[in-house]
PDB file of N, CA and C in Angstrom:
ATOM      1  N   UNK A1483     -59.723 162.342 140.039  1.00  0.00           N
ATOM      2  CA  UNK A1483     -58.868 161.231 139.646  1.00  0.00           C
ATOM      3  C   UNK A1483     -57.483 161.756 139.288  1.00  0.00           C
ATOM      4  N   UNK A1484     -56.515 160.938 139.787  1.00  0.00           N
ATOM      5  CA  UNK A1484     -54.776 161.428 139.308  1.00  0.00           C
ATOM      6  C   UNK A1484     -54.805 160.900 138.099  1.00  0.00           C
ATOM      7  N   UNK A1485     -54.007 161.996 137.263  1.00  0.00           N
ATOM      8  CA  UNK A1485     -53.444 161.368 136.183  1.00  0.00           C
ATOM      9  C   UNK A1485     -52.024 160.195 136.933  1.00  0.00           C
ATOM     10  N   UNK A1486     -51.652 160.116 135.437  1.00  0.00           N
ATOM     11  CA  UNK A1486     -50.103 159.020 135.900  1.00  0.00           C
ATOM     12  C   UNK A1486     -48.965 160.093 136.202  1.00  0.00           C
ATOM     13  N   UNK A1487     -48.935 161.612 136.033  1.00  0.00           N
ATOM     14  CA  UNK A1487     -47.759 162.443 136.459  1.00  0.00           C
ATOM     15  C   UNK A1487     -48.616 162.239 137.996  1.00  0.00           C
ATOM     16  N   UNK A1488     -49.194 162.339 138.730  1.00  0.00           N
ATOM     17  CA  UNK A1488     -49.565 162.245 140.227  1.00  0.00           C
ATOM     18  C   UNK A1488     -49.139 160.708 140.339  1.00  0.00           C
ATOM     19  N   UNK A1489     -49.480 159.934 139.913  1.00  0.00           N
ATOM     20  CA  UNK A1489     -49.210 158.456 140.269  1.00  0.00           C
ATOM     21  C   UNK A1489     -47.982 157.994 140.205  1.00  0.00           C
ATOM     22  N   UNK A1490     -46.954 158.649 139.486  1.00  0.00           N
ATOM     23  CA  UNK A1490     -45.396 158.631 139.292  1.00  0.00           C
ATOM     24  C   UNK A1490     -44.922 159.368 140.307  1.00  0.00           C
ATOM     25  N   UNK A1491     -45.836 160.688 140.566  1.00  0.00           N
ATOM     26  CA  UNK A1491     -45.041 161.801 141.786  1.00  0.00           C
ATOM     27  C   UNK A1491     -44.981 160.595 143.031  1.00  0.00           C
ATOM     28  N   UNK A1492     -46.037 159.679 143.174  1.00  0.00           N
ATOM     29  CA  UNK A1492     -46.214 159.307 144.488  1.00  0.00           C
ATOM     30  C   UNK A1492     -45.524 158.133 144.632  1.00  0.00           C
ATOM     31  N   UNK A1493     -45.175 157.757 143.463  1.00  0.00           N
ATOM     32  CA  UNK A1493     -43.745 156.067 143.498  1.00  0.00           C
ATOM     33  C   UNK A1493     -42.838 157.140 143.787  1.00  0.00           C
ATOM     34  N   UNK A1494     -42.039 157.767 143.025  1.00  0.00           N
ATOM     35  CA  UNK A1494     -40.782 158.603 143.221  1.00  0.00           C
ATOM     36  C   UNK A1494     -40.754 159.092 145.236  1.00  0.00           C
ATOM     37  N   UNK A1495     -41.773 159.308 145.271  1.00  0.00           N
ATOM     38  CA  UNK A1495     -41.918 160.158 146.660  1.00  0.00           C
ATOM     39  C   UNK A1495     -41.644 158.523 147.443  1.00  0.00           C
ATOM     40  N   UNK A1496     -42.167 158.008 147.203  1.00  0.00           N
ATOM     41  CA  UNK A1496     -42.536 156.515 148.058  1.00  0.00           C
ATOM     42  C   UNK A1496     -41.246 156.187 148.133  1.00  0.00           C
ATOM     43  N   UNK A1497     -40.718 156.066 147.123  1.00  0.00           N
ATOM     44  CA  UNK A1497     -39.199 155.547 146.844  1.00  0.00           C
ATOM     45  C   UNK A1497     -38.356 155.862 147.523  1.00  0.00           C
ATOM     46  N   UNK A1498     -38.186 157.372 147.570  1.00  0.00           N
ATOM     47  CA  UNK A1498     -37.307 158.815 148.262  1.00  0.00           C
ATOM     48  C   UNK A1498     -37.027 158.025 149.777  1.00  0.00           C
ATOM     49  N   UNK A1499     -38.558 157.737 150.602  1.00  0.00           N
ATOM     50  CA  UNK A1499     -38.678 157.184 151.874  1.00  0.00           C
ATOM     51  C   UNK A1499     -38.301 155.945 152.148  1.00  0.00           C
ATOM     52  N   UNK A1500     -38.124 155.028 151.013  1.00  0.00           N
ATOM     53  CA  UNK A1500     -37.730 153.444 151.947  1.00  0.00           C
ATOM     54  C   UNK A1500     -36.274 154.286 151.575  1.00  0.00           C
ATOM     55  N   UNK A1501     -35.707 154.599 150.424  1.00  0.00           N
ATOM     56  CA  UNK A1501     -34.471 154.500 150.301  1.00  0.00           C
ATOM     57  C   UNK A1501     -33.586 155.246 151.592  1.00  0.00           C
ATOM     58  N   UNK A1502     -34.194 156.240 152.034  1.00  0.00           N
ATOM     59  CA  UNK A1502     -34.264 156.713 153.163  1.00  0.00           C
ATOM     60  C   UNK A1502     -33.946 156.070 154.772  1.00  0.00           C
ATOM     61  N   UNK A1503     -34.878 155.031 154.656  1.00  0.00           N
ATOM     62  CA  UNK A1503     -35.113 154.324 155.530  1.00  0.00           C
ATOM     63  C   UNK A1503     -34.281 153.208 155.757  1.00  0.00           C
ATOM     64  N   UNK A1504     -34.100 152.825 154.699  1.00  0.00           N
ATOM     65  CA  UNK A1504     -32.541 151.810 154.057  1.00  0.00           C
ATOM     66  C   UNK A1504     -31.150 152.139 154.381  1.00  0.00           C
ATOM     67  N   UNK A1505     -31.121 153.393 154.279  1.00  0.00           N
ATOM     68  CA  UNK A1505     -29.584 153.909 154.641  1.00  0.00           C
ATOM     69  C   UNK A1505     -29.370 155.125 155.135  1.00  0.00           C
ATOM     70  N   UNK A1506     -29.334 154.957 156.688  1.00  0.00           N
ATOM     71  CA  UNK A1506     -29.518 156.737 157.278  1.00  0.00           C
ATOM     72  C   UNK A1506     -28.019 157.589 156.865  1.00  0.00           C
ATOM     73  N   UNK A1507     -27.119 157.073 156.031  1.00  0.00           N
ATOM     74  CA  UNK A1507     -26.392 157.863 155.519  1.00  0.00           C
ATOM     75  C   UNK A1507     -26.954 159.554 154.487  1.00  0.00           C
ATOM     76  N   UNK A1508     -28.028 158.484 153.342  1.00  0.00           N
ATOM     77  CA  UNK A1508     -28.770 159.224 152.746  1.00  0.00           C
ATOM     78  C   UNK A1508     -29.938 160.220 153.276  1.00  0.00           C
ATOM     79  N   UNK A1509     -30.439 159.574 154.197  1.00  0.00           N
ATOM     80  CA  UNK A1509     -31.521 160.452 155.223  1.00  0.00           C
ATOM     81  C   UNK A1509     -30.405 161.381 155.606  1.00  0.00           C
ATOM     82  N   UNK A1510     -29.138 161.745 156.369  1.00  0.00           N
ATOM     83  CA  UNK A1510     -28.630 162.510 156.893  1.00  0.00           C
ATOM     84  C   UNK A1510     -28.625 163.630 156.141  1.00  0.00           C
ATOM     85  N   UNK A1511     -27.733 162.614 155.038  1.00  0.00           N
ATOM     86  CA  UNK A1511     -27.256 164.010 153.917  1.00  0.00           C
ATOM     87  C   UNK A1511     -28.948 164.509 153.558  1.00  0.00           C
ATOM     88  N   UNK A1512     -30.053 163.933 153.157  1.00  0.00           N
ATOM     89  CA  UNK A1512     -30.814 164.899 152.920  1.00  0.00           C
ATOM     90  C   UNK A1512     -31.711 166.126 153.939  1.00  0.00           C
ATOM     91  N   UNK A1513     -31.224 165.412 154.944  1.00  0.00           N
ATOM     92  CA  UNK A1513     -31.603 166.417 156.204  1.00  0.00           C
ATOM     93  C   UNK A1513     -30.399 167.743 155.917  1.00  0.00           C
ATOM     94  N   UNK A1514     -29.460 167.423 155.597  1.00  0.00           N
ATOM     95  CA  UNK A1514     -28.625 168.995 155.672  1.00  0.00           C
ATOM     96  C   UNK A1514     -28.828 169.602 154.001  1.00  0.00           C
ATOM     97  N   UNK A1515     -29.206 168.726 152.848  1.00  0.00           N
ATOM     98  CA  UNK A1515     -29.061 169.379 151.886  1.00  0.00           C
ATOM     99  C   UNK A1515     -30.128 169.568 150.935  1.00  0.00           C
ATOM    100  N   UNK A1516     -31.205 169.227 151.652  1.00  0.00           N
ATOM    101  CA  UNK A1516     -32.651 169.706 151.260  1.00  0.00           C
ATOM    102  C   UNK A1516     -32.836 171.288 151.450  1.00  0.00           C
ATOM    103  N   UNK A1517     -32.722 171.707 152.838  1.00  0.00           N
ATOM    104  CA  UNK A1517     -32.631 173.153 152.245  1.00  0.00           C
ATOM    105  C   UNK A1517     -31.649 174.096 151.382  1.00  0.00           C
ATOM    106  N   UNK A1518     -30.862 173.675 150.557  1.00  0.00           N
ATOM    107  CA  UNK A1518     -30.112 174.030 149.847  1.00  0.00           C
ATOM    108  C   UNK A1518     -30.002 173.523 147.802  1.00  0.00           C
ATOM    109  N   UNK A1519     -31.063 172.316 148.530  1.00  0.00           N
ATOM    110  CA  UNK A1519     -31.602 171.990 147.594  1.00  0.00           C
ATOM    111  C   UNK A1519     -30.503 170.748 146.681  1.00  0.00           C
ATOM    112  N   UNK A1520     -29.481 170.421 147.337  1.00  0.00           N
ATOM    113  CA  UNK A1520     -28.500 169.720 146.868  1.00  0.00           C
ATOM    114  C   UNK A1520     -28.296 168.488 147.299  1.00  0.00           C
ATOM    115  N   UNK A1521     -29.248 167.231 147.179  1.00  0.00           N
ATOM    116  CA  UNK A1521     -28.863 166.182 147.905  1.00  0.00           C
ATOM    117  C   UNK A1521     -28.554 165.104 146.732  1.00  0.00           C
ATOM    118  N   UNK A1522     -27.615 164.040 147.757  1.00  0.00           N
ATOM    119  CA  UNK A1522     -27.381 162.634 147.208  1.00  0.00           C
ATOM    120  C   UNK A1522     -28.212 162.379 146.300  1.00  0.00           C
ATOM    121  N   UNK A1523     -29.268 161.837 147.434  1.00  0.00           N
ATOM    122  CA  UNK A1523     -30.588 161.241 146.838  1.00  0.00           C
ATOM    123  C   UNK A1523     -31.195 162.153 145.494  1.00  0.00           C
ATOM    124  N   UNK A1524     -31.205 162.870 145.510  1.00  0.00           N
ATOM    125  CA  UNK A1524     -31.873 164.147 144.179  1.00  0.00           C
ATOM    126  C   UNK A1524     -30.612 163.737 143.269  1.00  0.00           C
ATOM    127  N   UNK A1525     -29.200 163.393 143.344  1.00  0.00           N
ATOM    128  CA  UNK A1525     -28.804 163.222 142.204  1.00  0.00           C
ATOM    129  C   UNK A1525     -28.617 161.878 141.564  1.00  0.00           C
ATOM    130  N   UNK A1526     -29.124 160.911 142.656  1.00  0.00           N
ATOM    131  CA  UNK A1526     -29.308 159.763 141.869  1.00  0.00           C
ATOM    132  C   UNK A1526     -30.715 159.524 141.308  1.00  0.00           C
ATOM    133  N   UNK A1527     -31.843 160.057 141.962  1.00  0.00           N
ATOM    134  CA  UNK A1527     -33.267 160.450 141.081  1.00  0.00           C
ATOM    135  C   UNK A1527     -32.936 160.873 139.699  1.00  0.00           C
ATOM    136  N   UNK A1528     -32.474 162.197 139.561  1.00  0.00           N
ATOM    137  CA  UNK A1528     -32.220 162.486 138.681  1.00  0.00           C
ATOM    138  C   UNK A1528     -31.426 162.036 137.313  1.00  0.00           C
ATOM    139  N   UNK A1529     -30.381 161.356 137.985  1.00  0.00           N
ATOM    140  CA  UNK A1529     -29.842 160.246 136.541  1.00  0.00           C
ATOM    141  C   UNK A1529     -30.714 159.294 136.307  1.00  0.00           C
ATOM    142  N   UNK A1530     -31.397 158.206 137.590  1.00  0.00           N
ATOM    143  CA  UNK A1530     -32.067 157.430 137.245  1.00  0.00           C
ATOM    144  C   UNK A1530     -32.936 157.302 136.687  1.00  0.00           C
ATOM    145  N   UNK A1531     -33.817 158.676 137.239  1.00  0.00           N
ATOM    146  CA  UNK A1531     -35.296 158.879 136.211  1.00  0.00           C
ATOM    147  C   UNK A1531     -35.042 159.966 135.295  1.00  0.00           C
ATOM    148  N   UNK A1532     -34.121 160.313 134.909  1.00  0.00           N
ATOM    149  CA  UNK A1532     -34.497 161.020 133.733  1.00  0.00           C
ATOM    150  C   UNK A1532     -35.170 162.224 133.754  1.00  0.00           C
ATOM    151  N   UNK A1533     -34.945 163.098 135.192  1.00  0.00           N
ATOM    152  CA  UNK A1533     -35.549 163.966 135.178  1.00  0.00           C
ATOM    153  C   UNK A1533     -34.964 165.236 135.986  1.00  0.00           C
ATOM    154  N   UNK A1534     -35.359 166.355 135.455  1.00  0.00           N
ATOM    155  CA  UNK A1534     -34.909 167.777 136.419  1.00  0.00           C
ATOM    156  C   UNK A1534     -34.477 167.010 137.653  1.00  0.00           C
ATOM    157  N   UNK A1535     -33.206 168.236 137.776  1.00  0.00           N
ATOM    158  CA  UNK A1535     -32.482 167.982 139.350  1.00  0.00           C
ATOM    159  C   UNK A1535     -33.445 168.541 140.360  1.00  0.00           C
ATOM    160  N   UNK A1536     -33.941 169.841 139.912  1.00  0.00           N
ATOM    161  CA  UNK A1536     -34.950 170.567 140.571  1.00  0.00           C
ATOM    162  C   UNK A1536     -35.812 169.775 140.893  1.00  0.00           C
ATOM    163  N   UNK A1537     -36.918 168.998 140.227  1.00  0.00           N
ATOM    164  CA  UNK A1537     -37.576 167.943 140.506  1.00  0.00           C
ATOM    165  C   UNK A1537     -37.486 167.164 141.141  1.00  0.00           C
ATOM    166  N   UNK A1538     -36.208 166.426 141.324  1.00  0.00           N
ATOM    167  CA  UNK A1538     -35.875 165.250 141.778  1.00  0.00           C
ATOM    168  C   UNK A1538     -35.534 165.856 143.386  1.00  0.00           C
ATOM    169  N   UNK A1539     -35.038 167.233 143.627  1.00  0.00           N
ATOM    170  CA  UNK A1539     -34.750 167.529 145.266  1.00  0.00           C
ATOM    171  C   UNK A1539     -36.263 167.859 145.883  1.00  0.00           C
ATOM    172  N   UNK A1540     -37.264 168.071 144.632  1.00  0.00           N
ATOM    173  CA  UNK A1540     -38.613 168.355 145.185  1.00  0.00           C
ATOM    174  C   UNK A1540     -39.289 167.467 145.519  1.00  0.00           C
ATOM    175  N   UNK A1541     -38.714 165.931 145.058  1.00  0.00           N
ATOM    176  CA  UNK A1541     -39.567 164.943 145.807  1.00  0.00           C
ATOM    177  C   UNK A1541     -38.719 164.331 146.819  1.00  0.00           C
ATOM    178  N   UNK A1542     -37.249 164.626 147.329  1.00  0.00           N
ATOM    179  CA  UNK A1542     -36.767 164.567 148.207  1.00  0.00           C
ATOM    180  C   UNK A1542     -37.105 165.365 149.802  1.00  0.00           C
ATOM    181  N   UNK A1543     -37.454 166.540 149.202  1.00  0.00           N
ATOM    182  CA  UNK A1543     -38.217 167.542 150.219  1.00  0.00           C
ATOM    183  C   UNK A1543     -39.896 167.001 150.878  1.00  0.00           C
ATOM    184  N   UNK A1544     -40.356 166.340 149.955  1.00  0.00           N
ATOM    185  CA  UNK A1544     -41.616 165.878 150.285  1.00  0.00           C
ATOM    186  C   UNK A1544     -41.418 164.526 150.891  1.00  0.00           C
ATOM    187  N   UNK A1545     -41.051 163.595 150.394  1.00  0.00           N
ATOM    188  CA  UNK A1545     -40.531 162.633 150.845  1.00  0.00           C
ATOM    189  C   UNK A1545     -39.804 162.770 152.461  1.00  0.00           C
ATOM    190  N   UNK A1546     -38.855 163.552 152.606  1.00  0.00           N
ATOM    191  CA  UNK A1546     -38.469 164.368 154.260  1.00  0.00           C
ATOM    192  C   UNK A1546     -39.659 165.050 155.038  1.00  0.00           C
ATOM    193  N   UNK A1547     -40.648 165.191 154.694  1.00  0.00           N
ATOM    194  CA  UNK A1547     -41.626 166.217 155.538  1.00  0.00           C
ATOM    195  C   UNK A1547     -42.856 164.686 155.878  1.00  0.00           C
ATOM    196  N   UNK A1548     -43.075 163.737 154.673  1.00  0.00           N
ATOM    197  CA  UNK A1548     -43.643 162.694 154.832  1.00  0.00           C
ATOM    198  C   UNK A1548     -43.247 161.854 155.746  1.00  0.00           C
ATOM    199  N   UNK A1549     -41.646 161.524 156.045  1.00  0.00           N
ATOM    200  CA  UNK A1549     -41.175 160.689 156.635  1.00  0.00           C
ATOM    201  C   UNK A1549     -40.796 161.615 158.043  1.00  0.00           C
ATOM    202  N   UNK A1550     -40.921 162.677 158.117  1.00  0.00           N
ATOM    203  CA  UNK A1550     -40.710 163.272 159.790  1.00  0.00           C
ATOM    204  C   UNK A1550     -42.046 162.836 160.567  1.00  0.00           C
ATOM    205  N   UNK A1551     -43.550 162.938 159.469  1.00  0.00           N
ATOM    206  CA  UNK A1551     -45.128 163.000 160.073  1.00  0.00           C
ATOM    207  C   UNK A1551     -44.891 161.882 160.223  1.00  0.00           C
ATOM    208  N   UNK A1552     -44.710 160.516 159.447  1.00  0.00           N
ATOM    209  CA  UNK A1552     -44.938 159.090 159.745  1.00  0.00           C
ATOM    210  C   UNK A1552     -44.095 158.976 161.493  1.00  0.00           C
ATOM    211  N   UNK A1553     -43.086 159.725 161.286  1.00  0.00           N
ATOM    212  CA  UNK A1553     -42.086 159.622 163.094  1.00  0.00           C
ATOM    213  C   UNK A1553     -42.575 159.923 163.593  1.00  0.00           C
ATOM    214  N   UNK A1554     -43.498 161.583 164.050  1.00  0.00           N
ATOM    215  CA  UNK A1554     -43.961 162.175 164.647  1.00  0.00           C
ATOM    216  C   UNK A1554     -45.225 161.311 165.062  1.00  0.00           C
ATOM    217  N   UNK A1555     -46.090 161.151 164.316  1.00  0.00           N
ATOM    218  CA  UNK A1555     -47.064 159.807 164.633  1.00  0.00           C
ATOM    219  C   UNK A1555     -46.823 158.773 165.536  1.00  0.00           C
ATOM    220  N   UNK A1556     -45.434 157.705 165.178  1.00  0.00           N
ATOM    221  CA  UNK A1556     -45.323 156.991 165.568  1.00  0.00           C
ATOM    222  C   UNK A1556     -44.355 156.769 167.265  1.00  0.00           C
ATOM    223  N   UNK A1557     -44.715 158.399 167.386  1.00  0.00           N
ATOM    224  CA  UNK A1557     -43.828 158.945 168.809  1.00  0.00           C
ATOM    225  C   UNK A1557     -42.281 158.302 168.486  1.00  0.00           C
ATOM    226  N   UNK A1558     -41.566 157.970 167.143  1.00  0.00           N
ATOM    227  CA  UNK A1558     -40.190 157.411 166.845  1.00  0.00           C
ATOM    228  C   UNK A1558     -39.234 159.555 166.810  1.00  0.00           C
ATOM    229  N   UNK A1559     -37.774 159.387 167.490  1.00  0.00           N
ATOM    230  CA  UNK A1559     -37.367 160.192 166.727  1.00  0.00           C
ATOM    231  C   UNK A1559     -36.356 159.889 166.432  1.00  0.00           C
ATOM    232  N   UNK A1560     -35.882 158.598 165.991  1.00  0.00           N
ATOM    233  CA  UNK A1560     -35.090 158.171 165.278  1.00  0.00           C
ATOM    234  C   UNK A1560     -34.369 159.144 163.999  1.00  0.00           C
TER     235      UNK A1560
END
């Protein structure tokens, strides 16, 4: 059974992807600044929730590897 830190990881992560999906401005930038660990999206996580920047690019990174498999699946390479 998840606690609620797993059940929060997986809204935040969930989130990461529509917001994503909402505005390929933000998908871009996190395609170039996930490996560097510096994105948009991670710094508005981070004010919003109240939490590590570190954190917040780590569910940006997951959130990007989630949303490439859902493409890859769906033969999209949008």
């Amino acid at each position: 059974m998840r606690g609620i830190t797993g059940i929060m990881d997986e809204l935040l992560i969930q989130q990461a992807i529509k917001m994503m999906r909402d505005n390929p401005d933000l998908a871009a930038d996190a395609l170039q600044g996930a490996p560097v660990r510096n994105t948009v999206l991670g710094s508005i996580f981070a004010a919003e929730y109240k939490i590590p920047r570190w954190a917040a690019e780590h569910f940006v990174r997951v959130a990007l590897s989630e949303l490439h498999g859902i493409r890859e699946r769906r033969g999209s390479v949008r």
